[in-house]
Amino acid sequence: QKEVEQNSGPLSVPEGAIASLNCTYSDRVSQSFFWYRQYSGKSPELIMSIYSNGDKEDGRFTAQLNKASQYVSLLIRDSQPSDSATYLCAVNIEGGSQGNLIFGKGTKLSVKP
Amino acid sequence: ETGVTQTPRHLVMGMTNKKSLKCEQHLGHNAMYWYKQSAKKPLELMFVYSLEERVENNSVPSRFSPECPNSSHLFLHLHTLQPEDSALYLCASSQDPEAGELFFGEGSRLTVL
């Protein structure tokens, strides 16, 4: 059973701090990794994708991938109350049937003013 | 209209009813998906259509019946549902069915009495 694990939280950080969200996955041959943000009562929205080891930065967001350790993380710098949401990690299974994107349960982030 | 739109946004039905969920994408994408989101569970893939052909049926009970008349429209026909089918049903689309970059609709909140 291929799985994606996330700490459900809630993760609470003060405004301006760095929020660190972590995700581990079980399928060693996975090649594509994604972070989706889901505000309460809304649908998921893709915010980051990463395909190779290392860091990928986009504004205040940095995705980090370590395939050897099978983890992917999302750092949010200068956290804002508007970042409060549930963050879903998703992994595309190599060689799986089309659309085989495995989601974690999500980590709820709360940024306190 | 832009993005992915779903109707109805909320639906309450009895176990003997027949209803349908509708999804329309205005992004020119080739693939469309139905996902189920329940509390405390990861997003579950139900069906994938690529160029109007169903390519994935993720062991979904036959009381859920998808229909994809063209690349822009997707339906989920519901009949004789159970209370445990109550959930948020999310439609998504993507340009590449083997990638993980999904664009979600706002969802249809289904309650089965």
mmCIF file of C-alpha atoms in Angstrom:
data_model
loop_
_atom_site.group_PDB
_atom_site.id
_atom_site.type_symbol
_atom_site.label_atom_id
_atom_site.label_comp_id
_atom_site.label_asym_id
_atom_site.label_seq_id
_atom_site.Cartn_x
_atom_site.Cartn_y
_atom_site.Cartn_z
ATOM 1 C CA GLN A 1 0.000 0.000 0.000
ATOM 2 C CA LYS A 2 1.652 3.183 -1.194
ATOM 3 C CA GLU A 3 1.240 5.950 1.378
ATOM 4 C CA VAL A 4 1.928 9.586 1.966
ATOM 5 C CA GLU A 5 2.262 10.602 5.606
ATOM 6 C CA GLN A 6 1.840 14.034 7.112
ATOM 7 C CA ASN A 7 1.498 15.282 10.665
ATOM 8 C CA SER A 8 -2.135 16.395 10.891
ATOM 9 C CA GLY A 9 -1.291 19.263 13.233
ATOM 10 C CA PRO A 10 -2.484 21.791 13.953
ATOM 11 C CA LEU A 11 0.841 23.507 13.519
ATOM 12 C CA SER A 12 0.709 26.918 15.132
ATOM 13 C CA VAL A 13 3.307 29.587 14.349
ATOM 14 C CA PRO A 14 3.436 33.315 15.118
ATOM 15 C CA GLU A 15 3.147 35.838 12.325
ATOM 16 C CA GLY A 16 6.515 36.444 10.664
ATOM 17 C CA ALA A 17 7.969 33.080 11.653
ATOM 18 C CA ILE A 18 9.000 30.222 9.376
ATOM 19 C CA ALA A 19 6.451 27.416 9.074
ATOM 20 C CA SER A 20 7.898 24.006 8.260
ATOM 21 C CA LEU A 21 5.614 21.316 6.879
ATOM 22 C CA ASN A 22 6.870 17.790 6.358
ATOM 23 C CA CYS A 23 5.786 14.810 4.321
ATOM 24 C CA THR A 24 7.140 11.292 3.889
ATOM 25 C CA TYR A 25 6.221 8.798 1.217
ATOM 26 C CA SER A 26 6.594 5.078 0.896
ATOM 27 C CA ASP A 27 7.084 4.552 -2.839
ATOM 28 C CA ARG A 28 10.802 4.723 -3.529
ATOM 29 C CA VAL A 29 10.431 5.310 -7.289
ATOM 30 C CA SER A 30 8.115 8.328 -7.021
ATOM 31 C CA GLN A 31 9.271 11.142 -9.259
ATOM 32 C CA SER A 32 6.863 14.046 -8.872
ATOM 33 C CA PHE A 33 5.877 15.844 -5.695
ATOM 34 C CA PHE A 34 3.302 18.540 -5.066
ATOM 35 C CA TRP A 35 2.016 20.805 -2.340
ATOM 36 C CA TYR A 36 -1.604 21.892 -2.404
ATOM 37 C CA ARG A 37 -3.153 24.488 -0.109
ATOM 38 C CA GLN A 38 -6.763 24.135 1.000
ATOM 39 C CA TYR A 39 -8.520 26.914 2.851
ATOM 40 C CA SER A 40 -11.415 25.910 5.086
ATOM 41 C CA GLY A 41 -14.512 25.296 2.977
ATOM 42 C CA LYS A 42 -12.572 25.660 -0.266
ATOM 43 C CA SER A 43 -10.985 23.308 -2.778
ATOM 44 C CA PRO A 44 -7.265 22.435 -2.964
ATOM 45 C CA GLU A 45 -5.018 24.759 -4.931
ATOM 46 C CA LEU A 46 -1.605 23.786 -6.289
ATOM 47 C CA ILE A 47 1.128 26.003 -4.849
ATOM 48 C CA MET A 48 4.380 24.123 -5.477
ATOM 49 C CA SER A 49 5.734 21.239 -7.513
ATOM 50 C CA ILE A 50 9.191 19.700 -7.270
ATOM 51 C CA TYR A 51 10.766 16.959 -9.332
ATOM 52 C CA SER A 52 14.466 16.778 -8.405
ATOM 53 C CA ASN A 53 16.457 16.665 -5.197
ATOM 54 C CA GLY A 54 17.219 19.961 -3.519
ATOM 55 C CA ASP A 55 15.337 23.186 -2.970
ATOM 56 C CA LYS A 56 12.894 25.044 -5.150
ATOM 57 C CA GLU A 57 11.916 28.570 -4.172
ATOM 58 C CA ASP A 58 8.869 30.558 -5.201
ATOM 59 C CA GLY A 59 8.395 33.792 -3.300
ATOM 60 C CA ARG A 60 7.965 33.017 0.386
ATOM 61 C CA PHE A 61 7.605 29.300 -0.325
ATOM 62 C CA THR A 62 10.450 26.775 -0.575
ATOM 63 C CA ALA A 63 9.924 23.119 -1.382
ATOM 64 C CA GLN A 64 12.671 20.702 -0.392
ATOM 65 C CA LEU A 65 13.033 17.175 -1.726
ATOM 66 C CA ASN A 66 15.251 14.363 -0.502
ATOM 67 C CA LYS A 67 14.551 11.195 -2.471
ATOM 68 C CA ALA A 68 17.082 9.097 -0.570
ATOM 69 C CA SER A 69 15.237 9.789 2.678
ATOM 70 C CA GLN A 70 11.842 9.807 0.953
ATOM 71 C CA TYR A 71 10.692 13.116 2.340
ATOM 72 C CA VAL A 72 9.518 16.385 0.945
ATOM 73 C CA SER A 73 8.963 19.555 2.918
ATOM 74 C CA LEU A 74 7.464 22.995 2.465
ATOM 75 C CA LEU A 75 8.881 26.051 4.191
ATOM 76 C CA ILE A 76 6.850 29.231 4.417
ATOM 77 C CA ARG A 77 8.940 32.265 5.333
ATOM 78 C CA ASP A 78 7.471 35.367 6.966
ATOM 79 C CA SER A 79 4.242 33.491 7.680
ATOM 80 C CA GLN A 80 1.061 35.528 7.431
ATOM 81 C CA PRO A 81 -2.406 34.883 8.919
ATOM 82 C CA SER A 82 -3.586 34.424 5.318
ATOM 83 C CA ASP A 83 -1.347 31.341 5.125
ATOM 84 C CA SER A 84 -3.596 29.609 7.668
ATOM 85 C CA ALA A 85 -4.933 26.599 5.782
ATOM 86 C CA THR A 86 -4.487 22.858 5.400
ATOM 87 C CA TYR A 87 -1.491 21.891 3.284
ATOM 88 C CA LEU A 88 -1.755 18.661 1.305
ATOM 89 C CA CYS A 89 1.293 16.760 0.141
ATOM 90 C CA ALA A 90 0.797 14.704 -3.027
ATOM 91 C CA VAL A 91 3.062 12.211 -4.743
ATOM 92 C CA ASN A 92 2.753 10.912 -8.287
ATOM 93 C CA ILE A 93 3.450 7.200 -8.443
ATOM 94 C CA GLU A 94 5.913 6.322 -11.225
ATOM 95 C CA GLY A 95 4.460 3.749 -13.551
ATOM 96 C CA GLY A 96 1.088 3.901 -11.906
ATOM 97 C CA SER A 97 -2.117 4.179 -13.862
ATOM 98 C CA GLN A 98 -2.941 7.593 -15.187
ATOM 99 C CA GLY A 99 -3.919 10.121 -12.561
ATOM 100 C CA ASN A 100 -2.396 8.077 -9.751
ATOM 101 C CA LEU A 101 -1.676 10.963 -7.434
ATOM 102 C CA ILE A 102 -1.528 9.876 -3.793
ATOM 103 C CA PHE A 103 -2.469 12.542 -1.249
ATOM 104 C CA GLY A 104 -1.588 12.801 2.407
ATOM 105 C CA LYS A 105 -4.241 13.718 4.959
ATOM 106 C CA GLY A 106 -2.874 17.239 5.205
ATOM 107 C CA THR A 107 -1.313 19.421 7.891
ATOM 108 C CA LYS A 108 -3.411 22.227 9.309
ATOM 109 C CA LEU A 109 -1.389 25.406 9.724
ATOM 110 C CA SER A 110 -2.486 28.267 11.949
ATOM 111 C CA VAL A 111 -0.574 31.559 11.816
ATOM 112 C CA LYS A 112 -1.309 33.734 14.849
ATOM 113 C CA PRO A 113 -1.172 37.541 14.496
ATOM 114 C CA GLU B 1 -16.804 31.428 -16.557
ATOM 115 C CA THR B 2 -13.245 30.411 -15.799
ATOM 116 C CA GLY B 3 -11.539 27.398 -14.245
ATOM 117 C CA VAL B 4 -13.524 24.403 -13.084
ATOM 118 C CA THR B 5 -17.133 24.836 -12.012
ATOM 119 C CA GLN B 6 -19.265 22.329 -10.160
ATOM 120 C CA THR B 7 -22.989 22.182 -9.554
ATOM 121 C CA PRO B 8 -24.761 21.849 -7.266
ATOM 122 C CA ARG B 9 -22.565 23.130 -4.445
ATOM 123 C CA HIS B 10 -24.731 21.400 -1.842
ATOM 124 C CA LEU B 11 -26.970 18.366 -2.210
ATOM 125 C CA VAL B 12 -29.078 16.483 0.313
ATOM 126 C CA MET B 13 -30.592 13.215 -0.827
ATOM 127 C CA GLY B 14 -32.292 10.165 0.562
ATOM 128 C CA MET B 15 -30.910 6.693 0.025
ATOM 129 C CA THR B 16 -33.466 5.906 -2.663
ATOM 130 C CA ASN B 17 -32.960 9.090 -4.678
ATOM 131 C CA LYS B 18 -31.149 9.484 -7.977
ATOM 132 C CA LYS B 19 -29.183 12.653 -8.507
ATOM 133 C CA SER B 20 -26.254 13.873 -10.576
ATOM 134 C CA LEU B 21 -23.258 16.096 -9.966
ATOM 135 C CA LYS B 22 -22.007 18.209 -12.839
ATOM 136 C CA CYS B 23 -18.546 19.543 -13.598
ATOM 137 C CA GLU B 24 -17.403 21.822 -16.393
ATOM 138 C CA GLN B 25 -13.846 22.928 -17.128
ATOM 139 C CA HIS B 26 -12.969 25.995 -19.170
ATOM 140 C CA LEU B 27 -9.203 25.401 -19.248
ATOM 141 C CA GLY B 28 -8.916 23.335 -22.423
ATOM 142 C CA HIS B 29 -7.522 20.411 -20.445
ATOM 143 C CA ASN B 30 -7.470 16.817 -21.662
ATOM 144 C CA ALA B 31 -8.178 14.974 -18.416
ATOM 145 C CA MET B 32 -10.916 15.212 -15.803
ATOM 146 C CA TYR B 33 -11.205 13.557 -12.412
ATOM 147 C CA TRP B 34 -13.625 12.861 -9.597
ATOM 148 C CA TYR B 35 -12.205 12.842 -6.060
ATOM 149 C CA LYS B 36 -13.931 12.158 -2.759
ATOM 150 C CA GLN B 37 -12.896 14.078 0.359
ATOM 151 C CA SER B 38 -14.092 12.805 3.737
ATOM 152 C CA ALA B 39 -13.197 14.135 7.167
ATOM 153 C CA LYS B 40 -9.917 12.778 8.557
ATOM 154 C CA LYS B 41 -9.136 10.930 5.298
ATOM 155 C CA PRO B 42 -6.866 11.721 2.374
ATOM 156 C CA LEU B 43 -8.348 12.735 -0.939
ATOM 157 C CA GLU B 44 -9.500 9.582 -2.709
ATOM 158 C CA LEU B 45 -9.373 9.282 -6.477
ATOM 159 C CA MET B 46 -12.603 7.845 -7.881
ATOM 160 C CA PHE B 47 -12.483 8.199 -11.654
ATOM 161 C CA VAL B 48 -10.175 9.573 -14.330
ATOM 162 C CA TYR B 49 -11.126 10.433 -17.894
ATOM 163 C CA SER B 50 -8.516 11.234 -20.511
ATOM 164 C CA LEU B 51 -9.805 12.575 -23.827
ATOM 165 C CA GLU B 52 -13.289 11.413 -22.809
ATOM 166 C CA GLU B 53 -12.165 7.823 -22.256
ATOM 167 C CA ARG B 54 -12.264 6.406 -18.756
ATOM 168 C CA VAL B 55 -8.766 5.290 -17.810
ATOM 169 C CA GLU B 56 -9.127 4.687 -14.093
ATOM 170 C CA ASN B 57 -11.870 3.363 -11.892
ATOM 171 C CA ASN B 58 -10.432 3.186 -8.440
ATOM 172 C CA SER B 59 -12.619 0.350 -7.135
ATOM 173 C CA VAL B 60 -15.597 2.617 -6.719
ATOM 174 C CA PRO B 61 -18.990 1.044 -5.909
ATOM 175 C CA SER B 62 -21.398 0.841 -8.832
ATOM 176 C CA ARG B 63 -23.838 3.213 -7.108
ATOM 177 C CA PHE B 64 -21.497 5.918 -8.452
ATOM 178 C CA SER B 65 -21.624 6.147 -12.240
ATOM 179 C CA PRO B 66 -19.484 8.641 -14.150
ATOM 180 C CA GLU B 67 -20.188 10.093 -17.559
ATOM 181 C CA CYS B 68 -17.908 12.197 -19.742
ATOM 182 C CA PRO B 69 -19.767 13.331 -22.890
ATOM 183 C CA ASN B 70 -16.905 15.577 -24.041
ATOM 184 C CA SER B 71 -13.572 16.888 -22.811
ATOM 185 C CA SER B 72 -15.175 19.833 -21.007
ATOM 186 C CA HIS B 73 -17.958 18.120 -19.095
ATOM 187 C CA LEU B 74 -18.020 15.414 -16.458
ATOM 188 C CA PHE B 75 -20.945 14.017 -14.518
ATOM 189 C CA LEU B 76 -21.254 11.770 -11.501
ATOM 190 C CA HIS B 77 -24.584 9.969 -11.355
ATOM 191 C CA LEU B 78 -25.657 8.888 -7.886
ATOM 192 C CA HIS B 79 -28.215 6.251 -6.965
ATOM 193 C CA THR B 80 -29.098 4.272 -3.856
ATOM 194 C CA LEU B 81 -26.319 5.883 -1.881
ATOM 195 C CA GLN B 82 -25.474 5.121 1.734
ATOM 196 C CA PRO B 83 -25.011 7.610 4.600
ATOM 197 C CA GLU B 84 -21.270 6.880 4.572
ATOM 198 C CA ASP B 85 -21.147 8.327 1.051
ATOM 199 C CA SER B 86 -21.712 11.767 2.567
ATOM 200 C CA ALA B 87 -18.609 13.773 1.659
ATOM 201 C CA LEU B 88 -17.223 16.573 -0.472
ATOM 202 C CA TYR B 89 -16.961 15.488 -4.104
ATOM 203 C CA LEU B 90 -14.316 17.361 -6.002
ATOM 204 C CA CYS B 91 -13.925 17.562 -9.743
ATOM 205 C CA ALA B 92 -10.505 18.377 -11.175
ATOM 206 C CA SER B 93 -8.891 18.768 -14.552
ATOM 207 C CA SER B 94 -5.343 18.653 -15.868
ATOM 208 C CA GLN B 95 -3.539 19.106 -19.145
ATOM 209 C CA ASP B 96 -1.527 15.928 -18.693
ATOM 210 C CA PRO B 97 -3.263 12.974 -17.022
ATOM 211 C CA GLU B 98 0.087 11.555 -15.879
ATOM 212 C CA ALA B 99 1.192 14.765 -14.177
ATOM 213 C CA GLY B 100 0.114 15.938 -10.773
ATOM 214 C CA GLU B 101 -0.913 19.482 -11.550
ATOM 215 C CA LEU B 102 -4.613 19.412 -10.925
ATOM 216 C CA PHE B 103 -7.077 22.268 -11.002
ATOM 217 C CA PHE B 104 -9.988 21.634 -8.671
ATOM 218 C CA GLY B 105 -13.540 22.867 -8.697
ATOM 219 C CA GLU B 106 -15.130 24.190 -5.503
ATOM 220 C CA GLY B 107 -16.745 20.848 -4.799
ATOM 221 C CA SER B 108 -20.218 19.485 -4.218
ATOM 222 C CA ARG B 109 -21.064 18.831 -0.560
ATOM 223 C CA LEU B 110 -23.246 15.717 -0.488
ATOM 224 C CA THR B 111 -25.319 14.613 2.485
ATOM 225 C CA VAL B 112 -27.104 11.273 2.320
ATOM 226 C CA LEU B 113 -29.902 10.848 4.845
#
